[in-house]
Short mmCIF file of C-alpha atoms in Angstrom, two decimals:
data_model
loop_
_atom_site.label_atom_id
_atom_site.label_comp_id
_atom_site.label_asym_id
_atom_site.label_seq_id
_atom_site.Cartn_x
_atom_site.Cartn_y
_atom_site.Cartn_z
CA MET A 15 -35.46 -6.24 42.34
CA LYS A 16 -34.02 -2.80 42.08
CA ILE A 17 -32.17 -0.87 40.12
CA ARG A 18 -30.65 1.74 42.19
CA LEU A 19 -29.29 4.58 40.47
CA ILE A 20 -25.93 5.27 42.94
CA GLY A 21 -25.03 10.31 42.16
CA GLN A 22 -25.74 12.84 42.74
CA ARG A 23 -28.32 15.64 41.98
CA ASN A 24 -27.10 19.37 41.68
CA ASN A 25 -26.33 21.76 38.30
CA LEU A 26 -22.81 20.81 37.48
CA GLY A 27 -22.43 17.89 33.92
CA ILE A 28 -22.79 14.64 36.05
CA GLY A 29 -25.62 16.05 38.14
CA VAL A 30 -27.76 17.75 35.24
CA HIS A 31 -27.21 13.53 33.36
CA TYR A 32 -27.69 11.81 37.53
CA SER A 33 -31.01 13.40 37.89
CA ASN A 34 -32.29 13.34 33.59
CA PHE A 35 -32.16 10.30 33.34
CA ALA A 36 -33.13 8.54 36.40
CA ASP A 37 -37.00 11.21 36.04
CA ALA A 38 -37.02 9.35 33.13
CA LEU A 39 -36.27 6.23 34.20
CA ARG A 40 -38.42 6.31 36.11
CA ARG A 41 -42.19 7.61 33.64
CA ILE A 42 -40.35 3.64 31.72
CA GLN A 43 -42.95 1.44 33.41
CA PRO A 44 -42.55 -1.53 34.86
CA TRP A 45 -39.04 -0.97 35.84
CA GLY A 46 -39.40 2.77 36.64
CA ASN A 47 -41.13 1.85 39.76
CA ARG A 48 -38.30 -0.60 40.76
CA VAL A 49 -36.06 3.27 40.52
CA GLU A 50 -34.07 2.98 44.45
CA GLU A 51 -32.30 6.79 44.08
CA ILE A 52 -28.96 7.17 46.33
CA ASP A 53 -26.94 10.04 47.31
CA CYS A 54 -23.44 9.42 47.14
CA THR A 55 -22.12 11.90 49.65
CA ASP A 56 -24.73 10.49 52.43
CA MET A 57 -22.81 8.05 53.24
CA ASN A 58 -25.28 6.04 55.79
CA ALA A 59 -27.50 5.25 52.83
CA LEU A 60 -24.65 3.90 51.13
CA MET A 61 -24.15 1.88 53.29
CA ARG A 62 -27.54 1.01 54.28
CA ALA A 63 -28.51 0.30 50.62
CA ALA A 64 -25.00 -2.30 50.69
CA GLY A 65 -26.66 -3.88 53.69
CA GLN A 66 -30.10 -3.53 51.14
CA SER A 67 -28.92 -5.14 48.27
CA GLN A 68 -29.57 -8.68 46.74
CA ASP A 69 -28.58 -10.45 44.30
CA GLN A 70 -31.34 -9.59 41.14
CA ASP A 71 -30.66 -5.25 42.00
CA ILE A 72 -29.04 -3.62 38.59
CA ASN A 73 -26.81 -0.58 41.29
CA ILE A 74 -25.54 2.67 38.57
CA CYS A 75 -22.98 4.21 39.29
CA PHE A 76 -22.99 8.13 38.30
CA VAL A 77 -19.31 8.97 40.40
CA SER A 78 -16.30 6.54 40.25
CA MET A 79 -16.93 4.17 43.50
CA PRO A 80 -16.14 0.67 43.57
CA LEU A 81 -19.08 -0.92 44.47
CA GLN A 82 -18.40 -4.48 44.89
CA ASN A 83 -17.33 -5.41 48.11
CA HIS A 84 -20.59 -3.85 48.80
CA TYR A 85 -22.83 -3.91 46.77
CA ARG A 86 -24.51 -7.16 45.37
CA GLY A 87 -26.47 -7.52 42.01
CA THR A 88 -25.05 -5.94 39.32
CA ASN A 89 -22.94 -3.53 39.61
CA ILE A 90 -22.59 -0.84 36.46
CA GLN A 91 -20.30 2.68 36.55
CA TRP A 92 -21.70 5.22 33.88
CA ILE A 93 -17.61 6.73 33.57
CA VAL A 94 -16.83 10.12 31.71
CA PHE A 95 -13.93 11.34 31.61
CA GLU A 96 -11.81 14.32 29.31
CA SER A 97 -9.26 13.35 28.75
CA ASP A 98 -7.11 9.53 26.53
CA ARG A 99 -6.19 9.00 29.80
CA ILE A 100 -8.45 7.37 33.03
CA PRO A 101 -7.50 8.86 34.84
CA SER A 102 -4.83 5.55 37.49
CA ILE A 103 -7.64 6.70 40.65
CA VAL A 104 -10.39 6.08 38.75
CA LEU A 105 -8.80 2.87 36.29
CA PRO A 106 -8.95 0.36 39.07
CA THR A 107 -12.31 0.36 40.02
CA LEU A 108 -13.61 0.40 36.00
CA GLN A 109 -11.05 -2.80 35.81
CA THR A 110 -13.20 -5.31 38.35
CA ALA A 111 -16.72 -3.30 37.73
CA ASP A 112 -19.69 -6.10 36.15
CA GLN A 113 -20.40 -2.98 33.83
CA VAL A 114 -18.43 0.04 32.31
CA TRP A 115 -20.78 2.47 30.50
CA VAL A 116 -19.28 5.43 28.43
CA PRO A 117 -21.92 8.27 27.16
CA SER A 118 -20.02 8.08 22.86
CA GLN A 119 -18.15 6.34 20.96
CA TRP A 120 -14.44 7.92 21.24
CA GLY A 121 -14.84 6.97 24.47
CA TYR A 122 -15.02 3.33 23.98
CA GLN A 123 -12.33 3.01 22.00
CA ILE A 124 -10.41 5.10 25.66
CA LEU A 125 -11.06 2.26 26.82
CA MET A 126 -10.58 -0.66 24.56
CA GLN A 127 -7.06 1.95 24.70
CA HIS A 128 -6.66 0.73 28.44
CA GLY A 129 -7.39 -3.12 27.48
CA LEU A 130 -10.69 -3.25 29.31
CA ASP A 131 -13.24 -6.23 28.07
CA PRO A 132 -15.04 -4.59 24.83
CA ASP A 133 -17.85 -7.92 25.94
CA ARG A 134 -18.60 -6.05 29.60
CA CYS A 135 -18.65 -1.67 28.31
CA SER A 136 -21.13 -0.15 26.37
CA ILE A 137 -21.44 3.15 25.03
CA VAL A 138 -25.22 4.47 26.38
CA GLN A 139 -25.30 8.45 25.11
CA GLU A 140 -26.66 10.85 27.17
CA GLY A 141 -29.33 13.16 26.24
CA VAL A 142 -30.67 16.54 27.07
CA ASP A 143 -34.38 18.22 27.47
CA THR A 144 -35.83 18.65 24.38
CA GLU A 145 -38.18 20.62 26.32
CA LEU A 146 -36.29 23.48 26.66
CA TYR A 147 -33.55 23.45 24.41
CA HIS A 148 -34.89 24.20 21.02
CA THR A 149 -35.57 25.96 17.67
CA TRP A 150 -38.87 26.64 18.31
CA ARG A 151 -39.22 30.33 19.80
CA PRO A 152 -38.15 32.76 16.82
CA ARG A 153 -35.11 34.17 16.83
CA VAL A 154 -34.69 37.65 16.90
CA GLU A 155 -33.49 40.39 13.82
CA ARG A 156 -30.65 42.67 13.96
CA ASP A 157 -28.20 43.79 11.90
CA GLN A 158 -25.31 43.26 14.91
CA VAL A 159 -24.04 38.73 14.28
CA ARG A 160 -24.58 37.17 18.64
CA PHE A 161 -21.78 34.83 19.78
CA LEU A 162 -22.30 32.82 23.25
CA THR A 163 -20.15 31.01 25.02
CA VAL A 164 -21.31 28.96 28.55
CA GLY A 165 -18.36 27.15 30.32
CA LYS A 166 -16.65 27.07 33.48
CA TYR A 167 -13.60 28.85 34.18
CA GLU A 168 -10.96 26.42 34.13
CA GLN A 169 -8.46 25.96 30.98
CA ARG A 170 -10.10 23.11 29.73
CA LYS A 171 -12.86 25.17 28.52
CA SER A 172 -10.21 27.81 26.25
CA ILE A 173 -11.83 30.84 26.97
CA THR A 174 -8.59 32.26 27.97
CA GLU A 175 -7.82 31.96 23.91
CA THR A 176 -11.61 32.20 22.74
CA ILE A 177 -11.44 36.13 24.03
CA GLU A 178 -7.83 36.58 22.35
CA ALA A 179 -8.96 34.89 18.84
CA TRP A 180 -12.18 36.94 19.41
CA ALA A 181 -9.59 39.90 20.23
CA GLN A 182 -7.81 38.95 16.58
CA ALA A 183 -11.02 38.59 14.45
CA PHE A 184 -12.92 41.53 15.16
CA GLY A 185 -11.49 44.22 18.02
CA ALA A 186 -14.31 46.17 19.26
CA ASP A 187 -16.44 45.87 15.92
CA SER A 188 -19.79 46.61 17.12
CA GLY A 189 -21.13 44.97 14.59
CA VAL A 190 -20.26 41.72 16.98
CA TYR A 191 -20.66 41.06 20.21
CA LEU A 192 -19.77 37.42 22.42
CA THR A 193 -21.72 36.61 25.84
CA VAL A 194 -19.76 34.54 27.75
CA LYS A 195 -21.33 32.68 30.57
CA THR A 196 -18.38 31.38 33.45
CA ASP A 197 -18.70 30.93 37.22
CA HIS A 198 -15.81 28.48 38.70
CA PHE A 199 -16.18 26.33 42.20
CA VAL A 200 -13.21 27.60 43.56
CA ASP A 201 -10.74 31.08 43.48
CA GLN A 202 -13.35 33.02 42.80
CA ASP A 203 -12.75 36.20 43.68
CA ILE A 204 -9.29 35.39 41.07
CA LYS A 205 -10.33 33.74 37.99
CA GLN A 206 -13.32 36.95 37.40
CA GLN A 207 -10.36 39.66 38.27
CA GLN A 208 -8.15 37.52 35.58
CA ILE A 209 -10.90 36.92 33.06
CA ARG A 210 -12.04 41.03 33.22
CA ASP A 211 -8.14 41.73 33.25
CA GLN A 212 -7.72 40.43 29.74
CA LEU A 213 -10.58 42.31 28.49
CA GLU A 214 -9.45 45.24 29.66
CA SER A 215 -6.08 44.03 28.45
CA LEU A 216 -7.42 43.92 24.61
CA SER A 217 -10.28 46.39 25.18
CA LEU A 218 -12.64 44.42 24.02
CA SER A 219 -16.30 46.28 24.38
CA ASN A 220 -18.21 44.08 22.13
CA VAL A 221 -17.87 41.40 25.23
CA THR A 222 -19.86 40.85 28.67
CA VAL A 223 -19.16 38.44 30.96
CA LEU A 224 -21.82 36.19 32.94
CA TRP A 225 -20.09 34.89 36.23
CA GLY A 226 -22.31 33.22 38.15
CA SER A 227 -25.14 30.53 38.80
CA ALA A 228 -27.94 31.39 36.73
CA ASP A 229 -31.68 29.48 36.38
CA ARG A 230 -33.32 28.25 33.44
CA ASP A 231 -34.86 30.93 31.65
CA LEU A 232 -31.82 32.79 31.75
CA MET A 233 -30.05 29.66 29.76
CA ILE A 234 -32.97 29.30 27.52
CA ASN A 235 -32.45 32.98 26.78
CA LEU A 236 -29.08 32.75 26.54
CA TYR A 237 -29.36 29.88 23.78
CA ARG A 238 -32.74 31.64 21.92
CA ASP A 239 -30.76 35.39 21.78
CA ALA A 240 -27.17 33.65 19.81
CA ASP A 241 -26.76 32.71 16.99
CA VAL A 242 -23.21 31.65 16.98
CA PHE A 243 -22.47 29.11 19.92
CA VAL A 244 -18.27 29.33 20.04
CA LEU A 245 -16.83 26.76 22.34
CA PRO A 246 -13.07 25.07 21.35
CA THR A 247 -13.35 23.15 24.08
CA LYS A 248 -9.79 20.88 24.98
CA GLY A 249 -11.81 17.89 25.71
CA GLU A 250 -15.23 16.90 26.76
CA GLY A 251 -16.91 13.31 29.24
CA TRP A 252 -19.74 14.18 27.08
CA GLY A 253 -20.25 19.04 26.34
CA LEU A 254 -23.67 19.34 28.16
CA PRO A 255 -23.76 23.22 26.83
CA LEU A 256 -21.91 21.91 23.15
CA ILE A 257 -25.78 19.60 22.72
CA GLU A 258 -28.16 21.95 24.48
CA ALA A 259 -26.52 24.73 21.71
CA ALA A 260 -26.73 22.52 18.61
CA ALA A 261 -30.98 21.10 20.29
CA SER A 262 -31.05 24.92 20.08
CA GLY A 263 -30.52 25.41 16.50
CA LEU A 264 -26.92 27.15 17.12
CA PRO A 265 -24.03 26.70 14.67
CA ILE A 266 -20.81 25.38 16.87
CA ILE A 267 -17.39 26.31 16.36
CA THR A 268 -15.61 23.62 18.31
CA THR A 269 -13.05 21.07 18.61
CA GLU A 270 -13.23 17.96 16.38
CA TRP A 271 -12.27 15.75 19.89
CA GLY A 272 -13.90 14.16 23.04
CA ALA A 273 -17.81 13.05 22.87
CA HIS A 274 -18.93 15.27 22.29
CA THR A 275 -18.59 14.30 18.19
CA GLN A 276 -20.89 11.64 18.83
CA PHE A 277 -23.92 14.60 18.54
CA LEU A 278 -22.65 17.49 16.18
CA LYS A 279 -23.10 17.69 12.86
CA SER A 280 -20.59 18.59 10.80
CA SER A 281 -22.54 20.62 8.05
CA SER A 282 -22.96 23.04 11.48
CA CYS A 283 -19.77 23.13 12.47
CA ILE A 284 -16.87 25.64 11.93
CA PHE A 285 -14.12 22.23 13.43
CA VAL A 286 -10.89 24.50 14.36
CA GLU A 287 -7.34 22.52 14.31
CA HIS A 288 -6.61 21.68 17.25
CA ASP A 289 -2.70 20.24 18.59
CA LEU A 290 -2.91 16.86 21.48
CA VAL A 291 -0.86 18.19 24.12
CA PRO A 292 0.48 16.61 27.45
CA ILE A 293 -1.99 18.16 30.16
CA GLN A 294 -0.33 20.06 32.12
CA CYS A 295 -3.18 21.90 33.79
CA PRO A 296 -3.06 22.78 38.01
CA GLU A 297 -7.21 22.50 38.34
CA TYR A 298 -7.28 18.82 36.38
CA GLN A 299 -4.29 17.41 37.70
CA ARG A 300 -6.26 18.80 42.05
CA PHE A 301 -9.41 16.82 40.33
CA TYR A 302 -7.50 13.65 39.27
CA PRO A 303 -4.41 13.59 42.27
CA GLN A 304 -1.96 11.01 40.91
CA ALA A 305 2.06 11.01 39.87
CA GLY A 306 2.87 11.34 35.94
CA ASP A 307 0.80 10.80 32.83
CA TRP A 308 -2.58 13.38 33.07
CA GLY A 309 -3.02 12.12 29.16
CA GLN A 310 -3.12 14.63 26.39
CA TRP A 311 -6.03 16.54 24.55
CA ALA A 312 -6.84 19.45 22.49
CA GLN A 313 -5.29 22.18 22.71
CA PRO A 314 -7.16 24.98 19.43
CA ARG A 315 -4.77 27.14 17.40
CA ILE A 316 -5.47 30.63 17.91
CA ASP A 317 -4.93 31.82 14.13
CA SER A 318 -8.25 28.50 13.82
CA ILE A 319 -10.97 29.92 15.76
CA ALA A 320 -10.45 33.39 14.34
CA GLN A 321 -10.40 32.11 11.60
CA ALA A 322 -13.86 30.25 12.67
CA LEU A 323 -15.08 33.70 14.35
CA ILE A 324 -15.13 35.14 10.50
CA THR A 325 -16.26 32.62 8.97
CA ALA A 326 -19.09 32.45 11.39
CA ARG A 327 -19.69 35.96 11.09
CA ASP A 328 -20.05 35.64 7.05
CA GLN A 329 -22.01 32.85 6.72
CA ILE A 330 -24.39 32.96 8.80
CA PRO A 331 -27.77 32.28 6.80
CA GLN A 332 -26.40 28.34 5.29
CA LEU A 333 -25.05 27.19 9.09
CA ARG A 334 -28.42 28.52 10.69
CA GLN A 335 -30.61 26.79 8.08
CA GLN A 336 -28.34 23.83 8.16
CA ALA A 337 -28.59 23.80 12.35
CA GLN A 338 -32.49 23.92 12.28
CA ILE A 339 -32.22 20.57 9.85
CA ASN A 340 -29.66 19.52 12.77
CA ALA A 341 -31.86 20.06 15.57
CA ARG A 342 -35.17 18.11 14.89
CA GLN A 343 -31.77 15.37 14.53
CA ILE A 344 -30.92 15.87 18.13
CA ARG A 345 -34.19 16.07 19.29
CA GLN A 346 -35.02 12.85 18.12
CA GLU A 347 -32.30 10.72 18.87
CA PHE A 348 -30.57 12.16 22.03
CA SER A 349 -33.97 12.96 24.10
CA TRP A 350 -33.16 12.23 28.09
CA SER A 351 -36.29 9.29 27.21
CA GLN A 352 -34.08 8.06 25.17
CA CYS A 353 -31.36 8.19 26.71
CA ALA A 354 -33.47 5.45 29.25
CA ALA A 355 -34.44 3.23 27.43
CA ARG A 356 -31.00 2.74 25.03
CA ALA A 357 -29.83 1.79 28.78
CA LEU A 358 -33.00 -0.25 29.58
CA ASP A 359 -32.29 -1.90 26.06
CA VAL A 360 -28.46 -2.36 27.51
CA LEU A 361 -29.45 -4.28 30.08
CA HIS A 362 -32.20 -6.16 28.87
CA HIS A 363 -29.11 -7.68 26.19
CA GLN A 364 -27.21 -8.74 28.98
CA GLY A 365 -30.14 -11.11 29.94
CA LEU A 366 -30.85 -8.79 33.29
CA LEU A 367 -34.37 -7.98 32.99
CA ASN A 368 -35.87 -10.98 32.64
CA ILE A 369 -37.25 -11.13 35.63
CA PRO A 370 -40.94 -11.45 36.74
CA VAL A 371 -42.32 -7.36 37.76
CA ASP A 372 -43.12 -8.93 41.21
CA GLN A 373 -39.81 -10.31 41.84
#
């Protein structure tokens, strides 16, 4: 018997999910000895693994990839999506999978709305690296309140709206500062110029953009040095920067719609007002090429973001105290080890792990 993981280790959200889950699962014995990783971009490896698959195997796929006609055993799709409509190129794969896992109750409800069998669907939450993101490092005390945004420079992350709301709330006030850690995978020169033009047009000397990839130490320091995390996202399949910020003890400004509602607490979050609107985003539509309806996501209201920024600045002590309490709960409930243990628990309840170790 093998537990076969099909995905890829990379710096994208799904790559972080895949690699951390694989590492955590390997540490749980005896099942960790049965783990086999297959790079989803390596066609030869995929074909070889399919030919070697057995009826008792468990195949967990982290990308939308039809396994049913190729892999023997139990085929599981662990899927994330950001809209209330599952893309048409993904849905058939979910409908034919033996099981479908999503990381949140929000995602589970979307599956139900698409008519998937509830007996084949489970919530298996993702996690966060609790060794890297925590509240153990002392924060620097200063008069200036520092805000942080982390996310791809794309429409879904609402970075343009955040900057516009920042200008509305603070202008160039030197008592506050915003760091925007962002990048994109295509049209980088165009994207960088867009954000530069916006900052210049608004004369925001209290905003800094960090563009491009960042190493682990830089990211840890960004969370450590911030006072408030702001990401009024339109939709998340899980929300890795949000849970990293929460585990780091930061108060958070965001929307209350999407998978990140699985782990965020209202006591240390300021949820901005939003409207559910049809997705009209060329980037999203390019990623999910199809005809017709891409569903809806949460469009944050700029006035509400601006008010949330002001409220966070004025209520830092209270918000930070509660965020520290919530961070402890995040680390207790959402470590990658707990993620792997939850996955095994689901498999156990499905009767898939009742196989002697020596088989």
